[in-house]
Amino acid sequence: MTLAPIDIDAPAPLLRHLGTINRVGLWTLYVKEVRRFWKVGTQTILAPMVTTLLFLAIFALALGGASRAVGDVPYLEFLAPGLIMMVMVQNAFANTSSSIMISKVQGNIVDLLMPPLSPAELTFGLAAGGVTRGVVVGLSTGALMAFFVPLHFVHVGFVLFHAVAASLLLSLLGVLGGMWSEKFDHLAAITNFVVTPLAFLSGTFYSTERLPGIWHSIAHLNPFFYMIDGFRYGFIGHADGNLWVGILVLAGVNAALWLLIHMLLRSGYRLKA
Amino acid sequence: MKTDRPFIAPRSFGRFNYVSTLALYQREIWRNLKSWPDTLLDRGFTTLLYLIIFSVAFDHIAGTPAEMSVSAFLAPGLAIYAASERAFEAPAFSLIFDKHEHMIDDILMAPLSAGERVLAYTAAAVTTGLAAGIIVLIVGCLYSGTIPGDPLLGLGYMILSSSLFGLVGIGTGLFSTRWDHYSAILSFLVLPLSFLSGTFYAVASLPETGRNLVSLNPVYHLIDGFRWAITGFGETQSPVGAIVTTGLIITFALGLTRLFARGVRLKP
């Protein structure tokens, strides 16, 4: 067997010139994040659709034949956007948090840290993957729900903004959760004691008008409330809280989380020994 | 020094190897209850959330007596749902994990007969389910102010329900080769079956055909019986459901014993 002759006069291989944004690396990271959930679509897209439909069925059955209205909208039409929002945010959180957590546990977190990606690009890639999952789940669940509950678009802009902003917020929270947790138990604790209560108690299932005094004020401190309120406004044209406050709150929280993650990635908090 | 007697003599056991069965049972219990924050706290807390949202969103659940509060109606249903789901998860997770990590050989090499293995796994499923179910029931009763009317009967129903779902879990664990299969059965079979069998609604609110369909579902009878034992409100008030479930449990147990003996998807 003869080896290929080495041409010692050929120029040395050049380093790839990256520029300000590593477009190839960023795209690769994003595609990896998306393919990660797309490959197990039954668990990541189909199962949430079925579970949300179950939720809808439960509430419809508990109502019985009674026609209940919230404001001037039938209860199920009031409920459906809230359920869609809830499933979007739960899945956006799960995507980023499980990605980082599984990488840490399996030891291939180095594949995330070693490539020439700046902290901003890392954050962007991970968060974009989470937002994509959130939006895909939201679209598919919404399409399925439309068979059972009439869904009208009154202000599409609000629907789109809140869908993306909410998914982004929870994706960033997921990155934080994944970075902080050292065992799967920690992640489960965050999901069960932080994300789920905030999502459930945010006016998804009931109008916050029904809450007495102090609980009403506390409910309005919850960012999830603004997500659902604005999203639902896009469908039914009625909001419990102040819409512009909501937009500001979401933008502000997203910016704050982004900065925090950027700082933590640069310092290698719990990722680099 | 005596050299004619071997140090280690093979242990002889009769028809039932209770030491090994007990060991397998204890290991399963320990493994499942080791994650007690997940098992017990999480479910208690999630149940509390469900009770709160239903109480705020609804004043009254359709088909229930007027003086029954929403949370009093829901608490037993949520408790038996927690027990069933935990009883399903425990053996399924255990078997699939062992198969992936190739620890299943430890189980297969032990001098256990197939029936003893099924017994140990089912007993572990029931115990884990009861642990979760009782905690959730305590939380629910505290929140709604209910005092269980007939706790022993309720316990009986919970054991039946946990056994049924535990056996389904063992079957799932046997047949699943990937976590996808387990997740699919959990999301598309167990969850709908538990949720839509009268946990959140009273059958009286359904139309005629719906009522007939639901009364064919053994899980509905279990939930109804359990709710009757705890709150005194039951719609069927007959032991037919319990009898049918017992029959199902025996059938599943025998079937699974055969499958274990043949080593379906356990031995290459």
Short mmCIF file of C-alpha atoms in Angstrom, two decimals, chain A residues 39-40 42-43 46-47 50-51 54-55 57-59 61-66 68 75 185 188-189 192-193 196-197 200-201 205-207 210-211, chain B residues 35 37-38 41-42 45-46 49-50 52-62 179-180 183-184 187-188 191-192 195-196 200-202 205-206:
data_model
loop_
_atom_site.label_atom_id
_atom_site.label_comp_id
_atom_site.label_asym_id
_atom_site.label_seq_id
_atom_site.Cartn_x
_atom_site.Cartn_y
_atom_site.Cartn_z
CA LYS A 39 -36.49 13.90 15.31
CA VAL A 40 -38.69 12.84 18.23
CA THR A 42 -44.15 12.25 18.63
CA GLN A 43 -42.92 13.29 22.04
CA LEU A 46 -47.74 15.38 18.91
CA ALA A 47 -47.92 14.63 22.64
CA VAL A 50 -53.01 15.62 22.55
CA THR A 51 -52.50 16.80 26.13
CA LEU A 54 -57.38 16.73 26.77
CA PHE A 55 -57.30 19.87 28.87
CA ALA A 57 -62.04 18.32 26.87
CA ILE A 58 -61.82 18.33 30.67
CA PHE A 59 -62.95 21.90 30.93
CA LEU A 61 -66.95 18.38 30.33
CA ALA A 62 -66.77 20.12 33.69
CA LEU A 63 -68.91 22.86 32.22
CA GLY A 64 -71.44 20.32 31.08
CA GLY A 65 -74.07 21.91 28.96
CA ALA A 66 -73.91 25.18 30.81
CA ARG A 68 -70.73 30.31 30.54
CA TYR A 75 -65.82 30.25 28.10
CA ASP A 185 -34.11 16.58 39.81
CA ALA A 188 -37.83 18.97 37.48
CA ALA A 189 -38.08 21.12 40.60
CA ASN A 192 -42.82 21.97 38.77
CA PHE A 193 -42.41 24.72 41.35
CA THR A 196 -46.00 25.37 36.06
CA PRO A 197 -47.47 27.44 38.91
CA PHE A 200 -51.37 27.93 35.72
CA LEU A 201 -52.06 30.89 37.96
CA PHE A 205 -58.27 29.35 32.97
CA TYR A 206 -60.16 32.22 34.52
CA SER A 207 -60.37 35.94 34.16
CA ARG A 210 -62.76 36.97 39.43
CA LEU A 211 -59.94 37.23 41.95
CA SER B 35 -36.84 10.36 44.22
CA PRO B 37 -39.37 14.97 46.16
CA ASP B 38 -40.46 14.22 42.64
CA LEU B 41 -44.03 16.79 46.67
CA ASP B 42 -44.42 17.53 42.99
CA PHE B 45 -48.22 20.63 44.60
CA THR B 46 -49.60 20.11 41.08
CA LEU B 49 -52.71 23.97 41.50
CA TYR B 50 -55.45 22.04 39.73
CA ILE B 52 -57.10 26.22 42.83
CA ILE B 53 -57.73 26.88 39.15
CA PHE B 54 -60.88 24.81 39.07
CA SER B 55 -62.20 26.46 42.22
CA VAL B 56 -61.61 29.92 40.81
CA ALA B 57 -62.83 29.16 37.30
CA PHE B 58 -65.95 27.25 38.28
CA ASP B 59 -68.50 27.63 41.03
CA HIS B 60 -69.98 24.24 40.46
CA ILE B 61 -69.29 21.21 38.32
CA ALA B 62 -72.16 20.12 36.11
CA TRP B 179 -38.39 5.86 25.56
CA ASP B 180 -40.57 7.03 22.65
CA SER B 183 -43.91 8.25 26.20
CA ALA B 184 -46.45 7.47 23.49
CA SER B 187 -49.54 10.41 26.52
CA PHE B 188 -52.00 8.66 24.24
CA LEU B 191 -53.38 10.06 30.42
CA PRO B 192 -56.56 10.24 28.34
CA PHE B 195 -58.47 12.16 32.70
CA LEU B 196 -61.57 11.37 30.72
CA PHE B 200 -63.23 16.06 36.30
CA TYR B 201 -66.89 15.65 35.52
CA ALA B 202 -69.98 13.83 36.65
CA SER B 205 -73.95 15.83 32.61
CA LEU B 206 -73.28 13.65 29.57
#
